[in-house]
């Protein structure tokens, strides 16, 4: 394998995967107060994060029961908005710290 090819492969492996977070706006309205929204907004201002707010993510049963988001297409729940934000910190942003 040539040196140029090895450098290309090494660069590709080092690239951090962009974190994708999808949020149901109905869930935000149900569970998040202004303080929790501020915490979430500060967290989501991280680099390499794509945030999509959607009217519905088609998890209506979960949406009525608990705060949740989709992190790279996996559901993350929290008993409270603060717990959800803590889980997001641990799962999405721990690697970048």
Coordinates of C-alpha atoms in Angstrom, one line a residue:
X1 CA 0.0 0.0 0.0
X2 CA 1.4 3.4 -1.0
X3 CA 2.2 6.1 1.5
X4 CA -0.4 8.5 0.1
X5 CA -3.1 5.8 0.5
X6 CA -2.1 5.2 4.1
X7 CA -2.2 8.9 4.9
X8 CA -5.7 9.1 3.4
X9 CA -7.0 6.2 5.5
X10 CA -5.4 7.6 8.6
X11 CA -7.1 11.0 8.1
X12 CA -10.5 9.3 7.5
X13 CA -10.2 7.4 10.8
X14 CA -9.4 10.5 12.8
X15 CA -12.4 12.4 11.6
X16 CA -15.0 12.7 14.3
X17 CA -18.4 11.7 13.3
X18 CA -20.9 14.5 13.4
X19 CA -23.5 14.2 16.2
X20 CA -27.1 14.3 14.9
X21 CA -29.8 15.2 17.4
X22 CA -33.5 15.3 16.5
X23 CA -36.0 17.0 18.9
X24 CA -39.8 16.8 18.9
X25 CA -41.1 20.3 19.5
X26 CA -44.2 18.9 21.1
X27 CA -42.0 17.2 23.7
X28 CA -40.1 20.4 24.3
X29 CA -43.4 22.2 25.0
X30 CA -44.6 19.4 27.4
X31 CA -41.5 19.0 29.6
X32 CA -39.0 21.9 29.2
X33 CA -39.3 25.2 31.1
X34 CA -37.2 28.2 30.2
X35 CA -34.3 27.2 32.4
X36 CA -34.1 23.7 30.9
X37 CA -34.4 25.1 27.4
X38 CA -31.4 27.4 28.1
X39 CA -29.4 24.4 29.4
X40 CA -30.3 22.4 26.3
X41 CA -29.5 25.2 23.9
X42 CA -26.0 25.7 25.5
X43 CA -25.3 22.0 25.1
X44 CA -26.4 21.9 21.5
X45 CA -24.2 24.8 20.5
X46 CA -21.3 22.3 20.5
X47 CA -19.2 21.9 17.4
X48 CA -20.0 18.9 15.1
X49 CA -23.6 18.8 16.1
X50 CA -26.6 18.9 13.8
X51 CA -29.9 19.7 15.5
X52 CA -33.2 19.2 13.8
X53 CA -36.4 20.3 15.5
X54 CA -39.4 18.4 14.1
X55 CA -43.1 18.8 14.8
X56 CA -43.3 15.0 15.3
X57 CA -40.8 12.2 15.5
X58 CA -43.5 9.5 15.5
X59 CA -42.8 8.3 19.1
X60 CA -46.1 9.7 20.5
X61 CA -46.4 7.3 23.4
X62 CA -42.9 8.2 24.6
X63 CA -43.5 11.8 23.9
X64 CA -46.4 12.0 26.3
X65 CA -44.5 10.2 29.1
X66 CA -41.0 11.5 29.3
X67 CA -38.5 14.0 27.8
X68 CA -36.6 12.4 24.9
X69 CA -34.4 13.1 21.9
X70 CA -33.0 11.0 19.1
X71 CA -29.3 10.9 19.2
X72 CA -27.9 9.5 16.0
X73 CA -31.2 7.8 15.4
X74 CA -31.3 6.2 18.9
X75 CA -33.9 7.3 21.5
X76 CA -32.5 8.8 24.7
X77 CA -34.9 9.3 27.7
X78 CA -34.7 11.2 30.9
X79 CA -37.1 11.3 33.9
X80 CA -36.7 15.1 33.8
X81 CA -35.3 17.5 31.2
X82 CA -32.2 17.9 33.4
X83 CA -31.6 14.1 33.4
X84 CA -32.0 14.0 29.7
X85 CA -29.5 16.8 29.2
X86 CA -27.0 14.9 31.5
X87 CA -27.4 11.7 29.4
X88 CA -26.8 13.7 26.2
X89 CA -23.6 15.2 27.7
X90 CA -22.4 11.7 28.7
X91 CA -23.3 9.9 25.4
X92 CA -22.8 12.5 22.7
X93 CA -20.2 14.8 24.0
X94 CA -18.0 12.8 26.3
X95 CA -15.7 11.7 23.4
X96 CA -15.0 15.3 22.4
X97 CA -13.9 16.4 26.0

